[in-house]
Amino acid sequence: MTTGTEETRIALDPFVTDLDGESAALRAAGPLAAVELPGGVPVWAVTHHAEARALLTDPRLVKDINVWGAWQRGEIAPDWPLIGLANPGRSMLTVDGADHRRMRTLVAQALTPRRVEQMRERISKLTESLLDNLTGDVADLKADFAYPLPMYVIADLMGIEESRLPRLKELFEKFFSTQTPPAEVIATLTELAGIMAETVAAKRAEPGDDLTSALILASEDGDHLTDAEIVSTLQLMVAAGHETTISLIVNAVVNLSAHPEQRALVLSGEAEWSAVVEETLRYATPTSHVLIRFATEDVPVGDKVIPAGDALIVSYGAIGRDENAHGPTAGEFDITRSSRNRHISFGHGPHVCPGAALSRLEAGVALPALYERFPALDLAVPLSELRNKPVVTQNDLFELPVRLTAQ
C-alpha cells in the first residue's frame, strides 16, 4: 500500500477554474487520492461512490480536529482561509458518537418533516414575490432569485432578523472563499459568531416560533446544549441552509439551459421536477468537497492507506459522476437515468445533512415556478463565460445572467 508521501498530490485550484476537469482527475487517481488544499495543506480525498459510503460510516474516521497530526504539530495557521470550515466550533458537524447523537437529536426534533412542510407556503410566497421583481430582458438569476430565496427562508426558520442579511451575505462570502486575506479570516469568524450569539441571547430572552428557540427549549427540557453549542449549530444551519440551495438552483438552471432536450422533457410534463433536482444533485453536486475527517488509526482504502493522524475530505463533485455507481454515461446530465436518486450529495450515514428535505423543497417549489413564469428562460451568455467563485467547498458561480424571454 502507498501513502501520500509516496505519490504526487493533486493541488486543488483555489480559483476553481475547471471543476469538472479537476473532479475527473481526482476520480482517475483512484478511490483515494492524495490532495493538497489551498494553502499547501496535505489531505486525502475519497473520490468514488462505494468507498465514500464506507468511509462515511467508518468509526476510525472522526471529526475531532485534535486527532489531526498537522494540527497537533502547529502546521495549520489560525488564519488559514479554510480554518472556519475545518474547525467551525463545537456542533454536530464536529463531534461523533454520543455527543453527535445528542446534538443531532435536538436538531431533528426541531427540524421535523412537519415543520419543513409548513414552510412550503412561505417558500411559495417568497418565490412569487422574487419572480414579480424579475423584469426586463436579462437578469442575474443568482443575485435576484437563487440567493435571496434560501437566505430569507433559513433566516425565517432560524429566527434571524432580516436586517442582518446583507451583512451575513458579506461575511459568509469571506467565510467560504479561499481568497479571504489572512488579516480578515479571524475577524470574519469572530463577527459571524457574534451575530449568532446575539441571536441566541435574543431568543432566550424572547422565544419565538423558530428553530433557534426550539433548540433552546429542547435543550432546557432534555439533553443540555451549551450556548456555545447552540451558536455553532445556528451558524452551521445558516451556512449550509443557504449555500447548498443557491448552488442547487443555479446548477439546475445552467444544466437545463445546456441541455435543451432535457428542459423540453420537464416542461412538457414527460419528466418530473423532482428528477431535475436529483439529477442536478448527482451531476453538479452543490458541495464539491466536505472538510474534514481524521484517521484515529491506519485506514486501508483499495491499494492505499490513510495513515493515523491524517485528514480526509469527501469529494462529492468527483463521487457524483463515478461510473461504477452510475454507469458509462455518468458524465452526462440525464434526468431520465434510473440511478439519479442513488447519489450521496447530502452525505451518508449518521452525518447526513439534516436540512436535505428543506433544500429539496425549496428547489422543488422554485424551479417549476420559475419556468412557469419564464418558459423561454435561457443563458444570456455562452456557457464558457460562466465563472466559478473561488470556493473549493461549493460548486457556485459569481453570477448567472439569463435571458427571461425568447429573442
Coordinates of C-alpha atoms in Angstrom, one line a residue:
M1 CA 0.0 0.0 0.0
T2 CA 1.1 3.6 -0.6
T3 CA 0.8 6.7 1.4
G4 CA 0.7 10.4 0.4
T5 CA 4.4 10.8 0.8
E6 CA 5.0 8.3 -2.0
E7 CA 2.9 9.9 -4.8
T8 CA 2.3 13.3 -6.4
R9 CA -0.5 15.2 -4.7
I10 CA -3.3 16.8 -6.8
A11 CA -3.4 20.5 -5.8
L12 CA -7.0 21.8 -5.7
D13 CA -7.2 25.0 -7.7
P14 CA -8.1 27.8 -5.3
F15 CA -9.8 29.7 -8.2
V16 CA -11.8 26.7 -9.3
T17 CA -11.2 27.4 -13.0
D18 CA -12.1 23.9 -14.2
L19 CA -14.1 22.0 -11.6
D20 CA -15.2 19.2 -14.0
G21 CA -11.6 18.6 -15.1
E22 CA -10.3 18.6 -11.5
S23 CA -13.0 16.1 -10.5
A24 CA -12.2 13.8 -13.4
A25 CA -8.5 13.9 -12.3
L26 CA -9.4 13.0 -8.8
R27 CA -11.6 10.1 -9.9
A28 CA -8.8 8.9 -12.2
A29 CA -6.4 8.8 -9.3
G30 CA -8.4 6.0 -7.7
P31 CA -10.9 5.9 -4.9
L32 CA -8.4 7.6 -2.6
A33 CA -6.4 10.5 -4.0
A34 CA -3.6 12.4 -2.4
V35 CA -4.6 16.1 -2.4
E36 CA -3.2 19.5 -1.4
L37 CA -5.7 22.1 -0.2
P38 CA -5.2 25.8 -0.9
G39 CA -2.5 27.0 1.5
G40 CA -0.4 23.9 1.0
V41 CA -2.3 21.7 3.4
P42 CA -2.0 17.9 2.5
V43 CA -5.0 15.7 2.9
W44 CA -6.6 12.7 1.3
A45 CA -9.8 12.7 -0.8
V46 CA -12.3 9.9 -1.3
T47 CA -13.5 10.2 -4.9
H48 CA -15.6 7.0 -5.6
H49 CA -19.1 6.3 -4.5
A50 CA -18.8 2.9 -2.8
E51 CA -15.6 3.8 -0.9
A52 CA -17.2 7.1 0.2
R53 CA -20.2 5.3 1.6
A54 CA -17.9 3.0 3.6
L55 CA -15.7 5.8 4.9
L56 CA -18.6 8.0 5.9
T57 CA -19.7 5.3 8.3
D58 CA -16.2 4.1 9.4
P59 CA -15.7 4.8 13.2
R60 CA -12.0 5.1 12.7
L61 CA -12.6 8.4 10.9
V62 CA -13.7 11.1 13.4
K63 CA -14.5 14.8 13.4
D64 CA -12.2 15.8 16.3
I65 CA -9.6 18.2 14.9
N66 CA -7.2 17.3 17.8
V67 CA -6.7 13.9 16.1
W68 CA -5.1 15.7 13.1
G69 CA -1.3 15.4 13.2
A70 CA -0.8 18.6 11.3
W71 CA -3.0 20.5 13.8
Q72 CA -1.2 19.0 16.7
R73 CA 2.2 20.0 15.3
G74 CA 1.1 23.6 14.7
E75 CA 1.3 23.3 10.9
I76 CA -2.2 24.7 10.3
A77 CA -2.2 28.5 10.7
P78 CA -5.0 30.1 12.7
D79 CA -5.7 32.4 9.8
W80 CA -5.7 29.7 7.1
P81 CA -8.6 30.7 4.8
L82 CA -10.4 27.3 5.3
I83 CA -10.0 27.2 9.1
G84 CA -13.6 28.1 9.7
L85 CA -14.7 25.0 7.7
A86 CA -12.1 22.7 9.3
N87 CA -12.7 23.9 12.9
P88 CA -16.1 25.7 12.9
G89 CA -16.8 25.3 16.7
R90 CA -18.5 22.6 18.6
S91 CA -21.6 21.4 16.8
M92 CA -23.0 18.2 15.4
L93 CA -20.6 18.8 12.4
T94 CA -17.5 18.4 14.6
V95 CA -18.4 15.7 17.1
D96 CA -19.0 11.9 17.0
G97 CA -20.7 9.2 19.0
A98 CA -22.9 10.1 21.9
D99 CA -22.3 13.9 21.6
H100 CA -23.3 13.8 17.9
R101 CA -26.4 11.8 18.7
R102 CA -27.4 14.3 21.4
M103 CA -26.9 17.4 19.2
R104 CA -28.4 15.8 16.1
T105 CA -31.5 14.5 18.0
L106 CA -32.2 18.1 19.2
V107 CA -31.9 19.5 15.7
A108 CA -34.1 16.6 14.3
Q109 CA -36.7 17.3 17.0
A110 CA -36.8 20.9 15.9
L111 CA -36.5 20.4 12.2
T112 CA -39.3 17.8 11.8
P113 CA -40.8 16.8 8.4
R114 CA -44.0 18.6 9.6
R115 CA -42.1 21.9 10.3
V116 CA -40.4 21.6 6.9
E117 CA -43.7 21.0 5.1
Q118 CA -45.1 24.0 6.9
M119 CA -42.5 26.1 5.2
R120 CA -44.0 25.3 1.7
E121 CA -46.5 28.2 1.7
R122 CA -43.8 30.6 2.9
I123 CA -41.4 29.4 0.2
S124 CA -44.1 29.7 -2.5
K125 CA -44.9 33.3 -1.5
L126 CA -41.3 34.3 -1.4
T127 CA -40.7 32.6 -4.8
E128 CA -43.7 34.5 -6.4
S129 CA -42.5 37.8 -4.9
L130 CA -39.0 37.4 -6.2
L131 CA -40.3 36.4 -9.6
D132 CA -42.5 39.5 -9.7
N133 CA -39.3 41.6 -9.3
L134 CA -37.6 39.9 -12.3
T135 CA -38.2 42.4 -15.0
G136 CA -36.6 43.3 -18.3
D137 CA -34.9 41.1 -20.8
V138 CA -31.8 40.0 -18.8
A139 CA -31.4 39.3 -15.1
D140 CA -28.7 37.9 -12.8
L141 CA -30.7 35.0 -11.6
K142 CA -28.3 34.2 -8.8
A143 CA -28.4 37.6 -7.2
D144 CA -32.1 38.3 -7.9
F145 CA -33.6 34.8 -7.2
A146 CA -31.3 31.9 -6.3
Y147 CA -29.6 33.7 -3.5
P148 CA -32.4 35.7 -1.7
L149 CA -34.9 32.8 -1.7
P150 CA -32.9 30.3 0.6
M151 CA -31.4 33.1 2.6
Y152 CA -34.8 34.5 3.5
V153 CA -36.1 31.0 4.2
I154 CA -33.3 30.0 6.5
A155 CA -33.3 33.3 8.3
D156 CA -37.1 32.9 8.8
L157 CA -36.7 29.3 10.0
M158 CA -33.8 30.2 12.4
G159 CA -35.4 33.5 13.7
I160 CA -32.6 35.8 12.4
E161 CA -33.6 39.4 11.9
E162 CA -34.0 40.3 8.2
S163 CA -31.9 43.4 8.7
R164 CA -28.8 41.3 9.4
L165 CA -29.0 39.5 6.0
P166 CA -26.9 42.0 3.9
R167 CA -24.0 41.8 6.4
L168 CA -24.3 38.0 6.7
K169 CA -24.0 37.7 2.9
E170 CA -20.7 39.6 3.0
L171 CA -19.4 37.5 5.9
F172 CA -20.4 34.1 4.5
E173 CA -18.7 35.0 1.2
K174 CA -15.5 35.7 3.1
F175 CA -16.1 32.5 5.2
F176 CA -16.2 30.2 2.2
S177 CA -13.7 31.9 0.0
T178 CA -10.1 30.7 -0.5
Q179 CA -9.1 34.4 -1.3
T180 CA -10.0 36.0 2.0
P181 CA -6.9 37.9 3.2
P182 CA -5.4 36.3 6.3
A183 CA -5.9 39.5 8.3
E184 CA -9.7 39.2 7.7
V185 CA -10.1 35.5 8.5
I186 CA -10.3 35.7 12.3
A187 CA -12.3 38.9 12.2
T188 CA -14.8 37.3 9.9
L189 CA -15.2 34.2 12.2
T190 CA -15.5 36.5 15.2
E191 CA -18.2 38.7 13.7
L192 CA -20.2 35.7 12.5
A193 CA -20.1 34.0 15.9
G194 CA -21.1 37.4 17.5
I195 CA -24.2 37.7 15.3
M196 CA -25.2 34.1 16.1
A197 CA -24.6 34.7 19.8
E198 CA -26.7 37.8 19.8
T199 CA -29.5 35.9 18.0
V200 CA -29.4 33.1 20.6
A201 CA -29.4 35.6 23.5
A202 CA -32.4 37.4 22.0
K203 CA -34.3 34.2 21.5
R204 CA -33.5 33.0 25.0
A205 CA -35.0 36.3 26.3
E206 CA -38.0 36.3 24.0
P207 CA -38.6 32.9 22.3
G208 CA -40.4 32.7 19.0
D209 CA -41.8 30.2 16.6
D210 CA -38.3 29.4 15.1
L211 CA -35.7 26.7 15.2
T212 CA -33.3 28.6 17.4
S213 CA -36.0 29.0 20.1
A214 CA -36.9 25.3 19.6
L215 CA -33.2 24.3 20.2
I216 CA -33.0 26.4 23.3
L217 CA -36.3 24.9 24.6
A218 CA -35.3 21.4 23.8
S219 CA -32.0 21.9 25.5
E220 CA -33.7 23.1 28.6
D221 CA -36.3 20.3 28.7
G222 CA -33.9 17.4 27.9
D223 CA -30.3 16.9 26.8
H224 CA -28.4 20.0 27.6
L225 CA -26.8 22.1 24.9
T226 CA -24.5 24.9 25.9
D227 CA -25.0 28.4 24.4
A228 CA -21.7 27.9 22.6
E229 CA -23.0 24.7 21.0
I230 CA -26.3 26.4 20.0
V231 CA -24.3 29.3 18.5
S232 CA -22.2 26.9 16.4
T233 CA -25.2 24.9 15.4
L234 CA -27.0 28.0 14.3
Q235 CA -24.0 29.1 12.2
L236 CA -23.8 25.7 10.7
M237 CA -27.5 25.6 9.8
V238 CA -27.4 29.1 8.3
A239 CA -24.3 28.4 6.3
A240 CA -25.4 25.0 4.9
G241 CA -29.0 26.1 4.7
H242 CA -28.5 28.8 2.1
E243 CA -25.3 27.9 0.2
T244 CA -26.4 24.4 -0.8
T245 CA -29.8 25.6 -2.2
I246 CA -28.2 28.5 -4.0
S247 CA -25.9 26.1 -5.9
L248 CA -28.7 23.6 -6.5
I249 CA -31.0 26.2 -8.1
V250 CA -28.2 27.8 -10.1
N251 CA -26.8 24.4 -11.4
A252 CA -30.2 23.2 -12.3
V253 CA -30.8 26.2 -14.5
V254 CA -27.4 26.0 -16.0
N255 CA -27.8 22.4 -17.0
L256 CA -31.3 22.7 -18.3
S257 CA -30.1 25.5 -20.5
A258 CA -27.1 23.5 -21.6
H259 CA -29.3 20.5 -22.4
P260 CA -32.5 21.9 -24.1
E261 CA -33.7 18.4 -24.8
Q262 CA -33.8 17.7 -21.0
R263 CA -35.6 21.0 -20.4
A264 CA -38.2 20.1 -23.0
L265 CA -38.9 16.8 -21.2
V266 CA -39.7 18.5 -17.9
L267 CA -41.6 21.5 -19.4
S268 CA -43.8 19.1 -21.4
G269 CA -44.5 17.0 -18.3
E270 CA -42.7 13.9 -19.6
A271 CA -40.3 14.2 -16.6
E272 CA -40.9 15.4 -13.1
W273 CA -39.2 18.4 -11.5
S274 CA -38.0 16.1 -8.7
A275 CA -36.0 14.3 -11.3
V276 CA -34.3 17.6 -12.3
V277 CA -33.5 18.2 -8.6
E278 CA -32.0 14.7 -8.0
E279 CA -30.0 14.6 -11.3
T280 CA -28.6 18.1 -10.5
L281 CA -27.6 16.9 -7.1
R282 CA -25.8 14.0 -8.6
Y283 CA -24.3 15.6 -11.7
A284 CA -23.5 19.0 -10.4
T285 CA -23.5 18.5 -6.7
P286 CA -23.8 21.8 -4.7
T287 CA -20.9 20.7 -2.4
S288 CA -17.6 20.0 -4.2
H289 CA -15.6 18.9 -1.1
V290 CA -16.5 18.5 2.5
L291 CA -13.8 19.1 5.1
I292 CA -12.6 17.2 7.2
R293 CA -12.4 13.8 9.0
F294 CA -9.3 12.5 10.8
A295 CA -8.0 8.9 11.0
T296 CA -7.5 7.5 14.5
E297 CA -5.6 4.6 13.0
D298 CA -4.4 3.5 9.6
V299 CA -7.4 3.0 7.3
P300 CA -6.8 1.0 4.1
V301 CA -8.7 2.1 1.0
G302 CA -8.0 0.0 -2.0
D303 CA -4.3 -0.2 -2.6
K304 CA -3.6 2.9 -0.4
V305 CA -3.9 3.8 3.2
I306 CA -4.9 6.8 5.2
P307 CA -2.2 6.9 7.9
A308 CA -3.3 7.6 11.5
G309 CA -3.4 11.3 12.2
D310 CA -4.0 12.2 8.5
A311 CA -7.1 14.2 7.3
L312 CA -9.7 13.1 4.7
I313 CA -12.0 15.2 2.6
V314 CA -15.1 13.9 0.8
S315 CA -15.0 14.9 -2.8
Y316 CA -18.7 14.9 -3.8
G317 CA -18.0 16.6 -7.1
A318 CA -16.0 13.6 -8.2
I319 CA -18.2 11.0 -6.5
G320 CA -21.4 12.1 -8.3
R321 CA -20.0 11.1 -11.7
D322 CA -18.5 7.7 -10.6
E323 CA -19.1 5.3 -13.5
N324 CA -19.1 2.4 -11.1
A325 CA -22.2 3.8 -9.4
H326 CA -23.9 5.4 -12.4
G327 CA -22.7 3.5 -15.5
P328 CA -20.7 4.7 -18.6
T329 CA -23.0 7.7 -19.0
A330 CA -22.2 9.1 -15.5
G331 CA -20.6 12.1 -17.1
E332 CA -23.8 13.1 -18.9
F333 CA -26.7 15.1 -17.5
D334 CA -29.8 12.9 -17.9
I335 CA -32.9 13.5 -15.8
T336 CA -34.3 10.1 -17.0
R337 CA -31.5 8.0 -15.6
S338 CA -32.6 5.3 -13.2
S339 CA -29.7 5.9 -10.8
R340 CA -30.3 9.6 -10.2
N341 CA -31.6 9.1 -6.7
R342 CA -28.6 6.9 -5.7
H343 CA -26.3 9.9 -5.1
I344 CA -24.9 10.8 -1.7
S345 CA -24.7 14.5 -2.3
F346 CA -26.2 15.3 1.1
G347 CA -23.9 12.8 2.8
H348 CA -24.4 9.3 4.1
G349 CA -24.8 7.6 7.5
P350 CA -25.1 9.4 10.8
H351 CA -23.8 12.7 9.5
V352 CA -26.2 13.0 6.6
C353 CA -27.4 16.6 6.2
P354 CA -30.5 17.3 8.4
G355 CA -31.6 20.1 6.1
A356 CA -31.7 17.9 2.9
A357 CA -35.5 17.9 2.9
L358 CA -35.7 21.7 3.2
S359 CA -33.3 22.2 0.3
R360 CA -35.2 19.7 -1.9
L361 CA -38.4 21.5 -1.0
E362 CA -37.1 25.0 -1.9
A363 CA -35.7 23.8 -5.2
G364 CA -38.9 21.8 -5.9
V365 CA -41.0 24.9 -5.4
A366 CA -38.7 27.5 -7.0
L367 CA -37.7 25.7 -10.3
P368 CA -41.2 24.9 -11.6
A369 CA -42.5 28.4 -10.6
L370 CA -39.5 30.0 -12.4
Y371 CA -40.1 28.1 -15.7
E372 CA -43.9 28.5 -15.5
R373 CA -43.3 32.3 -15.3
F374 CA -40.5 32.3 -17.9
P375 CA -40.7 29.1 -20.1
A376 CA -38.3 30.5 -22.6
L377 CA -35.6 31.3 -20.0
D378 CA -32.1 30.6 -21.2
L379 CA -28.5 31.7 -20.6
A380 CA -27.7 35.2 -21.6
V381 CA -24.0 34.4 -22.1
P382 CA -22.2 31.4 -23.6
L383 CA -21.7 28.6 -21.1
S384 CA -18.0 29.1 -21.3
E385 CA -18.3 32.6 -19.9
L386 CA -19.8 31.5 -16.6
R387 CA -17.2 31.8 -13.8
N388 CA -16.9 29.8 -10.7
K389 CA -16.4 31.5 -7.4
P390 CA -13.1 30.8 -5.6
V391 CA -14.7 28.4 -3.2
V392 CA -13.3 24.9 -3.1
T393 CA -16.1 23.5 -1.0
Q394 CA -19.1 24.8 -3.1
N395 CA -20.0 24.4 -6.8
D396 CA -21.0 28.0 -7.2
L397 CA -20.9 30.9 -9.7
F398 CA -20.2 34.6 -9.4
E399 CA -23.4 35.4 -11.3
L400 CA -25.9 33.7 -13.6
P401 CA -27.0 36.1 -16.4
V402 CA -30.2 34.8 -18.0
R403 CA -32.5 36.0 -20.7
L404 CA -36.0 35.8 -19.4
T405 CA -37.8 35.9 -22.8
A406 CA -37.1 34.4 -26.2
Q407 CA -35.2 36.6 -28.6

